[in-house]
Amino acid sequence: QVQLVESGGGLVQTGGSLRLSCAASGRTFTMYDMGWFRQAPGKEREFLAAITGSGHIRYYADSVKGRFTISRDNTKNTVYLQMNSLKPEDTAVYYCAKHYGGTYYATGRYDYWGQGTQVTVSS
């Protein structure tokens, strides 16, 4: 069983930055590839970024490439999402998740999810 807890969301103005954190339970965190997703009202959950257990390989959705950065600190069992140049369309609930195999881009390839943290970008 893996528990994931996101934090760091909030209200920010257009052009601002936020750093989300996702703290994971478990002694084998370094074995987990992790991902970040978001879901806006009335929309499907959207892949944003993923990172391998070692942190050496990262994947990004085109919509956030160059603005968002995924990273991890395995000594703290935590994965981060640094978000810069935020836009109103980035407003959503942001989730971290543990990847279990296959493509990184599909929600169905993740087996544990956090409860989400709200990010609101005002114009």
mmCIF file of C-alpha atoms in Angstrom:
data_model
loop_
_atom_site.group_PDB
_atom_site.id
_atom_site.type_symbol
_atom_site.label_atom_id
_atom_site.label_comp_id
_atom_site.label_asym_id
_atom_site.label_seq_id
_atom_site.Cartn_x
_atom_site.Cartn_y
_atom_site.Cartn_z
ATOM 1 C CA GLN A 1 0.000 0.000 0.000
ATOM 2 C CA VAL A 2 1.310 3.406 -0.974
ATOM 3 C CA GLN A 3 -0.026 6.676 0.362
ATOM 4 C CA LEU A 4 0.537 9.912 -1.508
ATOM 5 C CA VAL A 5 -0.133 13.359 -0.076
ATOM 6 C CA GLU A 6 0.075 16.485 -2.221
ATOM 7 C CA SER A 7 0.628 19.989 -0.908
ATOM 8 C CA GLY A 8 1.619 23.413 -2.154
ATOM 9 C CA GLY A 9 -1.436 24.421 -4.112
ATOM 10 C CA GLY A 10 -3.101 27.796 -3.765
ATOM 11 C CA LEU A 11 -4.095 31.004 -5.465
ATOM 12 C CA VAL A 12 -1.543 32.759 -7.675
ATOM 13 C CA GLN A 13 -1.668 35.530 -10.249
ATOM 14 C CA THR A 14 -0.973 35.026 -13.936
ATOM 15 C CA GLY A 15 2.759 34.746 -14.507
ATOM 16 C CA GLY A 16 3.402 33.533 -10.987
ATOM 17 C CA SER A 17 4.964 30.321 -9.739
ATOM 18 C CA LEU A 18 4.100 27.499 -7.385
ATOM 19 C CA ARG A 19 5.906 24.368 -6.276
ATOM 20 C CA LEU A 20 3.803 21.338 -5.534
ATOM 21 C CA SER A 21 5.046 18.528 -3.337
ATOM 22 C CA CYS A 22 3.957 14.924 -3.113
ATOM 23 C CA ALA A 23 5.061 12.963 -0.091
ATOM 24 C CA ALA A 24 4.977 9.187 -0.414
ATOM 25 C CA SER A 25 4.914 6.440 2.166
ATOM 26 C CA GLY A 26 6.884 3.258 1.780
ATOM 27 C CA ARG A 27 10.467 2.125 1.960
ATOM 28 C CA THR A 28 10.838 1.460 -1.762
ATOM 29 C CA PHE A 29 10.171 4.953 -3.047
ATOM 30 C CA THR A 30 13.263 4.877 -5.252
ATOM 31 C CA MET A 31 11.679 2.019 -7.183
ATOM 32 C CA TYR A 32 8.600 4.070 -8.052
ATOM 33 C CA ASP A 33 8.284 6.035 -11.230
ATOM 34 C CA MET A 34 5.981 8.955 -10.439
ATOM 35 C CA GLY A 35 3.730 11.271 -12.378
ATOM 36 C CA TRP A 36 1.752 14.480 -12.065
ATOM 37 C CA PHE A 37 -1.675 15.015 -13.553
ATOM 38 C CA ARG A 38 -4.345 17.680 -13.343
ATOM 39 C CA GLN A 39 -8.075 17.861 -13.794
ATOM 40 C CA ALA A 40 -10.060 20.982 -14.498
ATOM 41 C CA PRO A 41 -13.836 21.118 -13.979
ATOM 42 C CA GLY A 42 -15.656 19.304 -16.758
ATOM 43 C CA LYS A 43 -12.452 17.974 -18.302
ATOM 44 C CA GLU A 44 -10.619 14.690 -18.277
ATOM 45 C CA ARG A 45 -7.590 14.125 -16.100
ATOM 46 C CA GLU A 46 -4.539 15.295 -18.039
ATOM 47 C CA PHE A 47 -0.959 14.008 -17.909
ATOM 48 C CA LEU A 48 1.628 16.668 -17.098
ATOM 49 C CA ALA A 49 4.955 15.072 -16.250
ATOM 50 C CA ALA A 50 6.610 11.879 -15.095
ATOM 51 C CA ILE A 51 9.961 10.947 -13.597
ATOM 52 C CA THR A 52 11.729 7.631 -13.215
ATOM 53 C CA GLY A 53 12.745 6.288 -9.824
ATOM 54 C CA SER A 54 16.333 7.398 -10.227
ATOM 55 C CA GLY A 55 15.239 10.829 -11.418
ATOM 56 C CA HIS A 56 17.364 10.512 -14.530
ATOM 57 C CA ILE A 57 14.554 10.415 -17.088
ATOM 58 C CA ARG A 58 11.650 12.844 -17.269
ATOM 59 C CA TYR A 59 8.654 13.140 -19.542
ATOM 60 C CA TYR A 60 6.456 16.180 -20.152
ATOM 61 C CA ALA A 61 3.219 17.016 -21.875
ATOM 62 C CA ASP A 62 3.658 19.547 -24.655
ATOM 63 C CA SER A 63 1.275 21.892 -22.856
ATOM 64 C CA VAL A 64 3.673 22.391 -19.940
ATOM 65 C CA LYS A 65 7.089 21.713 -21.446
ATOM 66 C CA GLY A 66 9.407 24.602 -20.667
ATOM 67 C CA ARG A 67 7.179 25.930 -17.875
ATOM 68 C CA PHE A 68 6.875 22.974 -15.480
ATOM 69 C CA THR A 69 9.701 20.893 -14.032
ATOM 70 C CA ILE A 70 9.330 17.574 -12.260
ATOM 71 C CA SER A 71 11.961 16.494 -9.752
ATOM 72 C CA ARG A 72 12.328 14.232 -6.765
ATOM 73 C CA ASP A 73 14.257 13.880 -3.536
ATOM 74 C CA ASN A 74 14.489 10.200 -2.694
ATOM 75 C CA THR A 75 15.930 10.962 0.733
ATOM 76 C CA LYS A 76 12.630 12.651 1.564
ATOM 77 C CA ASN A 77 10.319 10.300 -0.369
ATOM 78 C CA THR A 78 9.011 13.358 -2.182
ATOM 79 C CA VAL A 79 8.363 14.325 -5.774
ATOM 80 C CA TYR A 80 7.936 17.949 -6.821
ATOM 81 C CA LEU A 81 6.343 19.919 -9.614
ATOM 82 C CA GLN A 82 7.767 23.392 -10.100
ATOM 83 C CA MET A 83 5.299 25.482 -12.084
ATOM 84 C CA ASN A 84 6.362 28.781 -13.632
ATOM 85 C CA SER A 85 4.671 31.315 -15.888
ATOM 86 C CA LEU A 86 1.277 30.143 -14.733
ATOM 87 C CA LYS A 87 -1.789 30.912 -16.810
ATOM 88 C CA PRO A 88 -5.503 30.922 -15.944
ATOM 89 C CA GLU A 89 -5.896 27.741 -17.989
ATOM 90 C CA ASP A 90 -3.580 25.991 -15.526
ATOM 91 C CA THR A 91 -6.338 26.224 -12.927
ATOM 92 C CA ALA A 92 -7.179 22.667 -11.856
ATOM 93 C CA VAL A 93 -6.811 20.076 -9.142
ATOM 94 C CA TYR A 94 -3.309 18.616 -9.347
ATOM 95 C CA TYR A 95 -2.604 14.988 -8.513
ATOM 96 C CA CYS A 96 0.502 12.913 -8.105
ATOM 97 C CA ALA A 97 0.435 9.218 -8.824
ATOM 98 C CA LYS A 98 2.615 6.127 -8.783
ATOM 99 C CA HIS A 99 3.309 4.552 -12.149
ATOM 100 C CA TYR A 100 3.294 0.751 -12.420
ATOM 101 C CA GLY A 101 4.141 0.037 -16.042
ATOM 102 C CA GLY A 102 3.690 0.881 -19.683
ATOM 103 C CA THR A 103 3.177 4.306 -21.100
ATOM 104 C CA TYR A 104 3.621 7.253 -18.751
ATOM 105 C CA TYR A 105 0.947 9.306 -20.472
ATOM 106 C CA ALA A 106 -2.186 7.344 -19.540
ATOM 107 C CA THR A 107 -4.002 7.558 -16.209
ATOM 108 C CA GLY A 108 -4.671 3.831 -16.341
ATOM 109 C CA ARG A 109 -0.958 3.063 -15.918
ATOM 110 C CA TYR A 110 -0.916 4.544 -12.422
ATOM 111 C CA ASP A 111 -2.128 2.532 -9.458
ATOM 112 C CA TYR A 112 -1.963 4.908 -6.490
ATOM 113 C CA TRP A 113 -3.160 8.493 -6.397
ATOM 114 C CA GLY A 114 -3.059 11.348 -3.958
ATOM 115 C CA GLN A 115 -6.119 13.324 -2.934
ATOM 116 C CA GLY A 116 -5.158 16.321 -5.053
ATOM 117 C CA THR A 117 -4.322 19.947 -4.377
ATOM 118 C CA GLN A 118 -6.152 22.902 -5.893
ATOM 119 C CA VAL A 119 -4.259 25.416 -8.012
ATOM 120 C CA THR A 120 -6.076 28.571 -9.043
ATOM 121 C CA VAL A 121 -4.496 31.121 -11.360
ATOM 122 C CA SER A 122 -6.205 34.494 -11.446
ATOM 123 C CA SER A 123 -6.120 36.743 -14.491
#
